[in-house]
Amino acid sequence: MATAASTQEHFDTIVVGAGISGLYQLYKLRELGLKARIYEAGSNVGGVWYWNRYPGARCDSVGYTYQYWFSDELLSEWNWSERFPAQPETERYLNRVADKFDLRKDIVFNTRIEGAHFDEANGVWTVTTADGAKATAQFLVMATGGLSVPTNPTFPGQEGFKGTVFHTARWPKEPINFKGKRVGVIGTGATGIQVIQTIAPSVGHMTVFQRTPSYTIPIRNPKYTDQDRAAIRERYPELKHFVHETFSGFDFNPDPRSFYDLSPEERERFLQALWEDGSLKFWVGGFLEALTDKAANDEISEFVRKRIRARLKNPELAKKLTPTDYAFGTRRVPLENRYYEIYEQGNVDLVDLLETPIIRFVENGIETSAGVIELDIIVNATGFDAATGALTRLDLRGREGRLLRDVWSKGIHTWLGMTVHGFPNMFMTMAPMSPAAAFCNVPTCSQQQVDWITDCIKYVRDQGKQSIEPTADADDGWVRHHNEVANQTLVPKTRSWYTGANVEGKQQSLIAYIGGVGTYRNLCNNAKEGQYKDCVLA
Ligand code: N01
């Protein structure tokens, strides 16, 4: 492992973050023969899989599409145990990658980067760690993750609560004993649902504080046998290309037929088959009109609502847990496992915050407009300042000392979601205005972006140039295209982290490019083949 004492060094490239993108980026930079260093705030690799170790954390992507494709040896060695691997397995996988490719020797752990400044005179980036150490590099890759800055609710009286508060994205490594405890969970998104359904059977009593119910899909998660794995491996040579050509980075595409090509009965049968797949295929592998056409979406939303209601005996509960005021698929659709049944098992209460809002935290619990609910533990499953958060909280300054936070406060702009005008030689993964920020199976887009960034760095060096930066027109053009595509869909009409609505004061715009992973990749490839004509090389 690299040590903090050597941080005064100069590197060809500094990478911030040792998650899925950062690890692969380091591997690719080494292939180019560059001197590279990763700085990572955590004590180990894994990024989102290192931080989000809450009970029930599980990948909603099928495991064999949620992996690296660059090494046939790795592909042949790693055995996924089930269709949707739980957090420990994915974390083990990323550790295995770090060990196998000897990546740790160029990673400094337990080191948070607080700022990065571009020195125009010398054409270098200087990064500063939380303890004031500095290092310089020609290129900077912000592999800081799209979902790495947790958002905590700010209710009055929080500091006075005498129990324990956890955020799911900062979960301790030691197991928590919930036995006999009164537990409150705030939030019913993908994370809340996983944690609720997992710990509800073992807590004394649980109170779920729900503001918005989710549309969900029941997960189908068989364990794999050797035979299953052998069959899946046979598909790897094809899959490693195909995932990049799809709409959302999985191993399927939306159906080529229009919703209206089928009769209502045929549609019902088609949707039922997708439903029984027990995966996100129901969301992004059905009719594309689900995301663009209100009437089609209404029918699909009702299909899901009917199945949620049917799971609950208590009509009042069914009403509260069934979303009715937004369109299916315009917020992230969680997979669930016996989520609805836990509300009828006897020790779980649902508080609908639209009816009885939280007034404040008190010493012994949470006070809503209906009175105090006594709690020992509060779990905030309240989400993230997505895509922009990890970048705007830093003192990240480009040319003329311009702070990215200020630049984006007037409107987020990027070129291809990977670079920003005014920030030469700075690249980003999982950042705004690329599918990777929300509408992509993360490893697919992460690898595509890292490959593109690596090629771009190589091009600059091969040309004997020092820096590359998109023009202001390039950013403007990408923003226009991004918005045009976004506005053809129903997604911006719903408030969620996809639109920045979950963070006070955040720019309200669709955070991720929704034109499709394959389309995006083609646009990125065109930029490369066109020799980055939308950029200034100096
Ligand atoms: O966060 P969220 P998440 N008072 O923002 C509620 C990925 N993921 O951590 O919707 C009361 O979706 C909030 O209510 P509302 C996945 O991409 C992946 O669940 O704002 N409630 C909502 O219910 C996902 O989309 C996997 O009305 C408050 C919840 O908290 C993303 O992570 C697993 C509140 C936040 O939901 C984020 O999911 C899990 C307040 N003040 C997650 N503030 C895998 O596949 C917030 N809420 C591995």
Coordinates of C-alpha atoms and ligand atoms in Angstrom, one line a residue:
M1 CA 0.0 0.0 0.0
A2 CA 1.2 3.5 -0.8
T3 CA 1.8 5.7 2.3
A4 CA 0.7 9.2 3.0
A5 CA 4.3 10.2 3.6
S6 CA 5.0 10.1 -0.1
T7 CA 2.2 12.5 -1.0
Q8 CA 4.5 15.3 -2.1
E9 CA 5.2 13.4 -5.2
H10 CA 4.3 14.3 -8.8
F11 CA 2.2 11.8 -10.7
D12 CA 1.1 11.5 -14.3
T13 CA -2.5 11.0 -13.0
I14 CA -4.1 11.2 -9.6
V15 CA -7.4 9.3 -9.2
V16 CA -9.7 10.1 -6.3
G17 CA -11.7 7.1 -5.1
A18 CA -11.0 3.4 -5.0
G19 CA -14.4 2.1 -6.0
I20 CA -15.4 0.3 -9.2
S21 CA -14.2 3.1 -11.5
G22 CA -11.1 4.1 -9.5
L23 CA -9.7 0.6 -9.4
Y24 CA -10.2 0.0 -13.1
Q25 CA -8.8 3.4 -13.9
L26 CA -5.6 2.6 -12.0
Y27 CA -5.3 -0.7 -13.9
K28 CA -5.7 1.1 -17.2
L29 CA -3.2 3.9 -16.4
R30 CA -0.6 1.3 -15.5
E31 CA -1.2 -0.4 -18.8
L32 CA -0.3 3.0 -20.4
G33 CA 2.8 3.0 -18.4
L34 CA 1.8 6.0 -16.4
K35 CA 2.6 6.8 -12.8
A36 CA -0.7 6.9 -11.0
R37 CA -1.9 7.1 -7.5
I38 CA -5.4 6.7 -5.9
Y39 CA -6.5 8.5 -2.8
E40 CA -9.3 6.9 -0.9
A41 CA -11.1 8.1 2.1
G42 CA -12.1 4.6 3.3
S43 CA -9.7 2.1 4.9
N44 CA -10.2 -0.3 2.0
V45 CA -11.3 -0.6 -1.6
G46 CA -15.0 -0.9 -2.8
G47 CA -16.5 2.6 -2.8
V48 CA -20.2 2.2 -2.5
W49 CA -19.7 -1.4 -1.5
Y50 CA -17.4 -0.4 1.3
W51 CA -19.6 2.2 2.8
N52 CA -23.1 0.7 2.4
R53 CA -22.7 -2.3 4.6
Y54 CA -26.2 -2.1 6.2
P55 CA -28.1 -5.3 6.8
G56 CA -29.8 -6.4 3.6
A57 CA -27.6 -4.4 1.2
R58 CA -27.7 -6.3 -2.0
C59 CA -27.0 -5.6 -5.7
D60 CA -30.2 -5.0 -7.7
S61 CA -28.2 -5.8 -10.9
V62 CA -27.7 -9.4 -11.8
G63 CA -24.2 -10.3 -10.5
Y64 CA -22.7 -11.6 -13.7
T65 CA -23.4 -8.2 -15.4
Y66 CA -22.1 -6.4 -12.4
Q67 CA -18.4 -7.1 -12.9
Y68 CA -15.3 -6.2 -14.8
W69 CA -14.8 -7.6 -18.3
F70 CA -11.2 -6.7 -18.9
S71 CA -9.6 -10.0 -17.6
D72 CA -10.6 -13.4 -18.9
E73 CA -8.6 -14.9 -16.0
L74 CA -10.6 -13.0 -13.5
L75 CA -13.9 -13.9 -15.3
S76 CA -12.9 -17.6 -15.2
E77 CA -11.9 -17.6 -11.6
W78 CA -14.7 -15.7 -9.9
N79 CA -17.8 -17.6 -8.9
W80 CA -21.0 -15.6 -8.2
S81 CA -23.0 -17.5 -5.5
E82 CA -26.4 -16.2 -6.4
R83 CA -28.2 -14.1 -9.0
F84 CA -28.2 -10.9 -6.9
P85 CA -25.1 -10.9 -4.7
A86 CA -25.3 -9.4 -1.3
Q87 CA -22.9 -6.6 -0.2
P88 CA -20.2 -8.8 1.4
E89 CA -19.8 -10.8 -1.8
T90 CA -19.4 -7.8 -4.0
E91 CA -17.1 -6.2 -1.5
R92 CA -15.0 -9.5 -1.5
Y93 CA -15.0 -9.4 -5.3
L94 CA -13.6 -5.9 -5.4
N95 CA -11.0 -6.8 -2.9
R96 CA -10.0 -9.8 -5.0
V97 CA -9.6 -7.5 -8.0
A98 CA -7.3 -5.2 -6.0
D99 CA -5.2 -8.1 -4.8
K100 CA -5.0 -10.0 -8.1
F101 CA -3.8 -6.9 -10.0
D102 CA -1.7 -5.7 -7.1
L103 CA -3.5 -2.4 -7.1
R104 CA -3.1 -1.5 -3.4
K105 CA 0.5 -0.5 -3.7
D106 CA -0.6 2.6 -5.6
I107 CA -3.6 3.4 -3.2
V108 CA -3.4 5.7 -0.2
F109 CA -6.2 4.7 2.1
N110 CA -7.8 6.7 5.0
T111 CA -7.1 9.9 3.1
R112 CA -9.8 12.2 2.1
I113 CA -9.1 14.8 -0.7
E114 CA -10.4 18.2 0.3
G115 CA -9.4 20.2 -2.7
A116 CA -7.8 20.1 -6.1
H117 CA -6.5 23.3 -7.9
F118 CA -5.4 23.6 -11.5
D119 CA -2.2 25.6 -11.8
E120 CA -2.5 27.2 -15.2
A121 CA 1.1 28.4 -15.4
N122 CA 2.6 24.9 -14.9
G123 CA -0.3 22.8 -16.3
V124 CA -0.7 20.7 -13.2
W125 CA -3.3 19.8 -10.7
T126 CA -2.4 20.0 -7.0
V127 CA -4.6 17.9 -4.7
T128 CA -4.7 18.6 -1.0
T129 CA -5.7 15.9 1.6
A130 CA -7.7 16.5 4.7
D131 CA -4.4 16.6 6.8
G132 CA -2.9 19.2 4.5
A133 CA -0.5 17.0 2.5
K134 CA -0.2 17.8 -1.2
A135 CA 0.6 16.0 -4.4
T136 CA 0.6 17.1 -8.1
A137 CA -0.4 15.5 -11.3
Q138 CA -0.9 16.3 -15.0
F139 CA -4.3 14.6 -15.1
L140 CA -7.0 14.3 -12.4
V141 CA -9.7 11.6 -12.5
M142 CA -12.5 12.2 -10.0
A143 CA -13.8 8.6 -9.5
T144 CA -15.7 9.9 -6.5
G145 CA -18.9 8.0 -7.0
G146 CA -22.4 9.1 -7.9
L147 CA -23.9 8.0 -4.6
S148 CA -21.1 8.7 -2.0
V149 CA -22.4 11.8 -0.1
P150 CA -25.2 10.7 2.2
T151 CA -28.0 13.2 3.0
N152 CA -29.1 13.3 6.6
P153 CA -32.5 14.8 7.5
T154 CA -32.3 18.0 9.6
F155 CA -35.1 17.8 12.1
P156 CA -35.2 20.0 15.2
G157 CA -33.9 18.4 18.3
Q158 CA -31.7 15.7 16.6
E159 CA -28.8 16.3 18.9
G160 CA -31.0 15.7 22.0
F161 CA -32.0 12.1 21.0
K162 CA -30.4 9.8 23.5
G163 CA -30.5 6.7 21.4
T164 CA -28.3 5.7 18.4
V165 CA -28.6 7.1 14.9
F166 CA -27.1 5.4 11.8
H167 CA -27.1 6.4 8.2
T168 CA -27.2 3.4 6.0
A169 CA -24.3 4.7 3.9
R170 CA -22.0 5.0 7.0
W171 CA -22.9 1.7 8.6
P172 CA -20.4 0.4 11.2
K173 CA -18.4 -2.7 10.5
E174 CA -19.4 -4.3 13.8
P175 CA -22.8 -6.1 13.8
I176 CA -25.6 -4.1 15.5
N177 CA -27.8 -6.0 18.0
F178 CA -31.4 -5.1 17.2
K179 CA -32.9 -7.8 19.5
G180 CA -35.7 -6.3 21.6
K181 CA -34.9 -2.8 20.3
R182 CA -37.4 -0.1 19.2
V183 CA -36.1 0.8 15.8
G184 CA -37.3 3.7 13.5
V185 CA -36.4 3.7 9.8
I186 CA -36.7 7.0 7.9
G187 CA -36.9 6.4 4.1
T188 CA -38.5 3.8 1.8
G189 CA -36.3 4.0 -1.3
A190 CA -34.2 1.1 -2.5
T191 CA -32.0 1.2 0.6
G192 CA -34.9 1.6 3.1
I193 CA -36.7 -1.3 1.7
Q194 CA -33.7 -3.6 1.9
V195 CA -32.9 -2.6 5.5
I196 CA -36.5 -2.8 6.6
Q197 CA -37.3 -6.2 5.2
T198 CA -34.0 -7.6 6.6
I199 CA -34.1 -6.4 10.2
A200 CA -37.8 -6.3 10.8
P201 CA -38.0 -9.9 11.9
S202 CA -35.3 -9.5 14.6
V203 CA -36.2 -6.1 16.1
G204 CA -38.4 -5.7 19.2
H205 CA -40.6 -3.1 17.3
M206 CA -40.1 -1.2 14.1
T207 CA -41.6 2.1 13.0
V208 CA -41.2 3.0 9.3
F209 CA -41.4 6.7 8.5
Q210 CA -42.5 6.9 4.9
R211 CA -42.9 10.0 2.8
T212 CA -43.2 8.4 -0.6
P213 CA -44.1 4.8 -1.3
S214 CA -42.0 3.0 -3.9
Y215 CA -43.1 1.0 -6.9
T216 CA -41.3 -2.3 -6.3
I217 CA -40.6 -5.6 -8.1
P218 CA -40.4 -8.9 -6.2
I219 CA -36.8 -10.3 -6.5
R220 CA -36.1 -13.7 -7.9
N221 CA -32.8 -14.7 -6.5
P222 CA -31.8 -18.3 -7.0
K223 CA -28.5 -19.7 -5.7
Y224 CA -26.2 -20.7 -8.6
T225 CA -24.9 -24.2 -9.1
D226 CA -21.7 -25.1 -10.9
Q227 CA -23.9 -25.9 -13.9
D228 CA -25.5 -22.5 -13.9
R229 CA -22.2 -20.8 -13.7
A230 CA -20.8 -22.8 -16.5
A231 CA -23.8 -21.8 -18.7
I232 CA -23.3 -18.2 -17.7
R233 CA -19.6 -18.3 -18.5
E234 CA -20.4 -19.5 -22.0
R235 CA -22.1 -16.2 -22.6
Y236 CA -19.3 -14.0 -21.3
P237 CA -17.5 -13.5 -24.7
E238 CA -20.8 -12.2 -26.1
L239 CA -22.0 -10.4 -23.0
K240 CA -18.9 -8.3 -22.5
H241 CA -19.7 -6.5 -25.8
F242 CA -23.5 -6.7 -25.6
V243 CA -23.9 -4.9 -22.3
H244 CA -22.3 -1.8 -23.8
E245 CA -24.9 -1.7 -26.6
T246 CA -28.0 -1.9 -24.5
F247 CA -30.3 0.9 -23.2
S248 CA -29.3 0.5 -19.5
G249 CA -26.1 -1.6 -19.4
F250 CA -27.7 -4.9 -18.5
D251 CA -27.9 -8.1 -20.6
F252 CA -31.2 -7.1 -22.2
N253 CA -32.8 -4.3 -24.2
P254 CA -36.3 -2.9 -24.2
D255 CA -38.7 -4.8 -26.4
P256 CA -38.5 -3.5 -30.0
R257 CA -42.3 -3.5 -30.3
S258 CA -44.4 -0.5 -29.5
F259 CA -46.7 -0.8 -26.5
Y260 CA -49.5 -0.2 -29.0
D261 CA -48.5 -3.1 -31.3
L262 CA -50.0 -5.4 -28.7
S263 CA -53.6 -5.8 -27.5
P264 CA -54.3 -5.1 -23.8
E265 CA -54.5 -8.8 -23.2
E266 CA -51.1 -9.4 -25.0
R267 CA -49.6 -6.6 -23.0
E268 CA -50.8 -8.0 -19.7
R269 CA -49.2 -11.4 -20.6
F270 CA -46.0 -9.8 -21.7
L271 CA -45.8 -7.7 -18.5
Q272 CA -46.6 -10.7 -16.4
A273 CA -43.6 -12.6 -18.0
L274 CA -41.3 -9.7 -17.3
W275 CA -42.6 -9.5 -13.8
E276 CA -41.9 -13.2 -13.2
D277 CA -38.3 -12.6 -14.2
G278 CA -37.9 -10.9 -10.8
S279 CA -35.4 -8.3 -11.9
L280 CA -35.1 -4.8 -13.2
K281 CA -36.1 -6.1 -16.6
F282 CA -39.7 -5.2 -15.8
W283 CA -38.5 -1.6 -15.5
V284 CA -36.0 -1.1 -18.4
G285 CA -36.5 -4.3 -20.5
G286 CA -40.2 -3.8 -21.4
F287 CA -41.8 -1.1 -23.5
L288 CA -39.7 2.1 -23.9
E289 CA -43.0 3.9 -23.8
A290 CA -43.1 3.2 -20.1
L291 CA -40.7 6.1 -19.8
T292 CA -42.2 8.4 -22.5
D293 CA -45.9 7.9 -22.9
K294 CA -48.3 8.8 -20.1
A295 CA -51.1 6.5 -21.2
A296 CA -48.7 3.5 -21.5
N297 CA -47.2 4.3 -18.2
D298 CA -50.6 4.6 -16.5
E299 CA -51.4 1.0 -17.6
I300 CA -48.0 -0.3 -16.4
S301 CA -48.2 1.7 -13.1
E302 CA -51.6 0.1 -12.5
F303 CA -50.2 -3.3 -13.2
V304 CA -47.7 -2.8 -10.4
R305 CA -50.2 -1.2 -8.0
K306 CA -52.6 -4.1 -8.3
R307 CA -49.8 -6.5 -7.3
I308 CA -48.8 -4.4 -4.3
R309 CA -52.4 -4.1 -3.1
A310 CA -52.9 -7.9 -3.4
R311 CA -50.0 -8.5 -1.0
L312 CA -51.7 -6.6 1.9
K313 CA -54.8 -7.7 3.8
N314 CA -55.3 -4.4 5.5
P315 CA -56.8 -1.9 3.0
E316 CA -55.6 1.1 4.9
L317 CA -52.0 -0.2 4.8
A318 CA -52.4 -1.1 1.1
K319 CA -53.5 2.5 0.4
K320 CA -50.5 4.0 2.1
L321 CA -47.9 1.6 0.6
T322 CA -49.2 2.0 -3.0
P323 CA -47.8 4.9 -5.0
T324 CA -50.5 6.8 -6.9
D325 CA -49.2 10.3 -7.5
Y326 CA -46.3 9.6 -9.7
A327 CA -45.5 7.4 -12.7
F328 CA -43.9 4.0 -12.4
G329 CA -40.2 4.0 -13.3
T330 CA -39.7 7.7 -12.9
R331 CA -38.0 7.0 -9.6
R332 CA -35.6 4.1 -9.0
V333 CA -37.6 0.9 -8.8
P334 CA -36.3 -1.3 -5.9
L335 CA -36.4 -5.1 -5.9
E336 CA -38.0 -6.4 -2.7
N337 CA -38.2 -9.7 -0.8
R338 CA -41.3 -10.1 1.4
Y339 CA -41.3 -6.3 2.1
Y340 CA -45.1 -5.9 2.3
E341 CA -45.6 -8.9 4.5
I342 CA -43.5 -7.5 7.3
Y343 CA -46.1 -4.7 7.8
E344 CA -48.6 -7.4 8.8
Q345 CA -46.3 -9.5 11.0
G346 CA -47.3 -7.6 14.2
N347 CA -44.2 -5.7 15.2
V348 CA -44.0 -3.1 12.4
D349 CA -45.9 0.2 12.2
L350 CA -46.0 2.5 9.2
V351 CA -46.2 6.2 9.7
D352 CA -47.3 8.1 6.6
L353 CA -45.4 11.4 6.9
L354 CA -47.8 13.1 4.6
E355 CA -50.6 12.6 7.2
T356 CA -48.5 12.9 10.3
P357 CA -45.2 14.7 9.7
I358 CA -42.2 14.6 11.9
I359 CA -42.2 17.6 14.2
R360 CA -38.9 17.0 16.0
F361 CA -36.6 14.4 17.5
V362 CA -37.0 14.2 21.3
E363 CA -34.8 12.6 23.9
N364 CA -36.6 9.2 23.7
G365 CA -37.7 9.1 20.1
I366 CA -39.4 11.0 17.3
E367 CA -42.4 13.3 17.7
T368 CA -44.9 13.4 14.9
S369 CA -48.0 15.5 14.7
A370 CA -49.8 12.4 16.2
G371 CA -47.5 12.2 19.3
V372 CA -44.2 10.7 20.4
I373 CA -42.9 7.4 19.1
E374 CA -40.3 5.9 21.5
L375 CA -37.2 4.6 19.8
D376 CA -33.8 3.2 20.8
I377 CA -32.3 3.3 17.3
I378 CA -33.0 5.5 14.3
V379 CA -31.9 4.4 10.8
N380 CA -31.6 7.2 8.2
A381 CA -32.1 5.5 4.9
T382 CA -32.5 9.0 3.5
G383 CA -30.3 8.8 0.4
F384 CA -27.6 10.8 -1.2
D385 CA -26.6 14.2 -2.8
A386 CA -26.2 12.3 -6.0
A387 CA -23.8 12.8 -8.9
T388 CA -22.8 16.4 -8.1
G389 CA -22.4 16.1 -4.3
A390 CA -19.0 14.4 -4.2
L391 CA -17.6 17.1 -6.6
T392 CA -19.3 20.3 -5.3
R393 CA -18.4 19.7 -1.6
L394 CA -14.7 19.8 -2.6
D395 CA -12.6 22.9 -3.1
L396 CA -12.3 21.9 -6.8
R397 CA -10.9 24.8 -8.8
G398 CA -10.1 25.0 -12.5
R399 CA -8.7 27.8 -14.6
E400 CA -8.6 31.3 -13.0
G401 CA -9.4 29.7 -9.7
R402 CA -13.0 29.0 -10.6
L403 CA -14.7 26.8 -8.1
L404 CA -16.8 24.0 -9.6
R405 CA -19.5 24.5 -6.9
D406 CA -20.0 28.1 -8.1
V407 CA -19.8 27.3 -11.7
W408 CA -22.5 24.6 -11.4
S409 CA -24.6 26.8 -9.1
K410 CA -25.6 28.7 -12.3
G411 CA -26.5 25.5 -14.1
I412 CA -24.7 22.1 -14.3
H413 CA -22.7 21.8 -17.5
T414 CA -20.4 19.0 -18.7
W415 CA -19.2 17.7 -22.0
L416 CA -20.3 14.0 -22.3
G417 CA -20.7 14.0 -18.5
M418 CA -16.9 13.4 -18.2
T419 CA -15.3 16.7 -18.6
V420 CA -16.1 20.4 -17.8
H421 CA -15.1 23.5 -19.7
G422 CA -12.7 25.5 -17.5
F423 CA -11.3 22.4 -15.9
P424 CA -8.5 21.1 -18.2
N425 CA -7.2 17.6 -17.8
M426 CA -9.9 16.8 -15.2
F427 CA -12.1 13.8 -15.9
M428 CA -15.1 12.5 -13.9
T429 CA -16.9 9.1 -13.7
M430 CA -20.5 8.6 -12.5
A431 CA -20.9 12.4 -12.9
P432 CA -23.9 14.4 -14.0
M433 CA -25.2 14.2 -17.6
S434 CA -23.9 10.7 -18.3
P435 CA -26.0 7.5 -18.0
A436 CA -23.6 6.4 -15.3
A437 CA -25.1 8.9 -12.9
A438 CA -28.4 7.0 -12.6
F439 CA -29.6 5.1 -15.7
C440 CA -27.0 2.5 -16.1
N441 CA -25.8 -0.8 -14.6
V442 CA -22.8 0.9 -12.9
P443 CA -19.9 -1.4 -13.9
T444 CA -20.9 -1.2 -17.6
C445 CA -20.8 2.6 -17.7
S446 CA -17.9 2.8 -15.3
Q447 CA -15.7 0.6 -17.6
Q448 CA -16.9 2.5 -20.7
Q449 CA -16.0 5.9 -19.2
V450 CA -12.6 4.7 -17.8
D451 CA -11.7 3.3 -21.3
W452 CA -12.7 6.6 -22.9
I453 CA -10.8 8.7 -20.3
T454 CA -7.7 6.5 -20.8
D455 CA -7.8 6.8 -24.6
C456 CA -8.2 10.6 -24.2
I457 CA -5.2 10.9 -21.9
K458 CA -3.2 8.7 -24.3
Y459 CA -4.2 10.9 -27.2
V460 CA -3.0 14.1 -25.5
R461 CA 0.3 12.5 -24.7
D462 CA 0.7 11.0 -28.2
Q463 CA 0.1 14.4 -29.7
G464 CA 2.9 15.9 -27.5
K465 CA 0.3 18.2 -25.9
Q466 CA 0.0 19.1 -22.3
S467 CA -3.8 19.5 -21.8
I468 CA -7.2 19.0 -23.1
E469 CA -10.4 20.9 -22.3
P470 CA -13.9 21.0 -23.9
T471 CA -14.9 24.4 -25.3
A472 CA -17.8 26.3 -23.8
D473 CA -19.7 25.5 -26.9
A474 CA -19.0 21.8 -26.4
D475 CA -20.5 21.9 -22.9
D476 CA -23.5 24.0 -24.2
G477 CA -24.2 21.5 -27.0
W478 CA -24.1 18.6 -24.6
V479 CA -26.4 20.3 -22.1
R480 CA -28.9 21.1 -24.9
H481 CA -28.8 17.5 -26.1
H482 CA -29.1 16.1 -22.6
N483 CA -32.1 18.3 -21.8
E484 CA -33.8 17.6 -25.2
V485 CA -33.6 13.8 -24.5
A486 CA -34.7 14.3 -20.8
N487 CA -37.7 16.3 -21.8
Q488 CA -39.0 13.6 -24.1
T489 CA -39.4 11.4 -21.0
L490 CA -41.7 11.4 -18.0
V491 CA -38.8 11.2 -15.6
P492 CA -38.2 14.9 -14.9
K493 CA -41.9 15.3 -14.0
T494 CA -41.3 13.3 -10.7
R495 CA -39.5 14.7 -7.7
S496 CA -36.6 12.4 -6.7
W497 CA -32.8 12.3 -6.5
Y498 CA -32.9 11.9 -10.3
T499 CA -33.9 15.5 -10.5
G500 CA -32.0 16.9 -7.6
A501 CA -35.3 17.5 -5.7
N502 CA -34.0 15.6 -2.6
V503 CA -31.4 18.2 -1.7
E504 CA -32.4 21.7 -0.7
G505 CA -31.0 24.4 -3.0
K506 CA -29.7 21.9 -5.6
Q507 CA -30.1 22.6 -9.3
Q508 CA -33.4 21.0 -10.5
S509 CA -32.5 19.1 -13.6
L510 CA -32.3 15.5 -14.7
I511 CA -29.0 14.3 -13.2
A512 CA -28.3 11.5 -15.7
Y513 CA -28.3 11.2 -19.5
I514 CA -31.3 9.1 -20.5
G515 CA -30.6 8.6 -24.2
G516 CA -29.4 5.1 -23.5
V517 CA -26.1 3.5 -22.7
G518 CA -25.4 2.3 -26.3
T519 CA -26.2 5.7 -27.8
Y520 CA -24.1 7.5 -25.2
R521 CA -21.2 5.2 -25.9
N522 CA -21.5 5.8 -29.7
L523 CA -21.4 9.6 -29.0
C524 CA -18.3 9.2 -26.9
N525 CA -16.7 7.0 -29.5
N526 CA -17.5 9.6 -32.2
A527 CA -15.8 12.3 -30.1
K528 CA -12.7 10.1 -29.9
E529 CA -12.7 9.2 -33.6
G530 CA -13.2 12.8 -34.4
Q531 CA -10.0 13.6 -32.5
Y532 CA -11.8 15.5 -29.8
K533 CA -12.6 18.4 -32.2
D534 CA -14.9 19.9 -29.5
C535 CA -11.9 20.4 -27.3
V536 CA -8.9 22.7 -27.1
L537 CA -5.6 20.9 -26.9
A538 CA -2.7 23.0 -25.7
Ligands
N01_1 O1 -32.1 6.9 -1.4 P1 -33.5 7.5 -2.0 P2 -31.7 5.3 -1.3 N1 -37.9 13.0 5.9 O2 -33.1 8.9 -2.2 C1 -36.7 9.6 2.3 C2 -29.0 3.0 -5.1 N2 -29.2 1.8 -4.4 O3 -30.5 5.3 -0.4 O4 -38.9 10.0 -1.6 C3 -38.5 11.8 5.5 O5 -33.9 6.7 -3.2 C4 -37.2 9.8 0.9 O6 -38.5 10.2 0.8 P3 -38.9 11.0 -0.5 C5 -30.2 3.2 -6.1 O7 -29.8 3.7 -7.3 C6 -28.8 0.6 -5.0 O8 -32.9 4.5 -0.9 O9 -37.9 12.1 -0.7 N3 -38.1 11.0 4.5 C7 -37.0 8.3 0.3 O10 -38.0 7.5 0.7 C8 -31.1 4.1 -5.3 O11 -32.0 4.8 -6.1 C9 -28.9 -0.5 -4.4 O12 -40.3 11.5 -0.2 C10 -37.0 11.4 3.9 C11 -35.7 7.9 1.1 O13 -35.6 8.7 2.2 C12 -30.0 5.0 -4.7 O14 -29.0 4.1 -4.3 C13 -29.5 -0.6 -3.1 C14 -36.3 12.6 4.2 C15 -34.4 8.1 0.3 O15 -34.5 7.3 -0.9 C16 -30.5 5.8 -3.5 O16 -31.4 4.9 -2.7 C17 -29.9 0.5 -2.5 C18 -36.8 13.4 5.3 N4 -36.2 14.5 5.6 C19 -29.7 1.7 -3.1 N5 -35.2 12.7 3.4 C20 -28.4 -1.7 -5.1 O17 -28.9 -2.1 -6.1 C21 -35.2 11.6 2.6 N6 -36.3 10.8 2.9 C22 -27.3 -2.3 -4.5

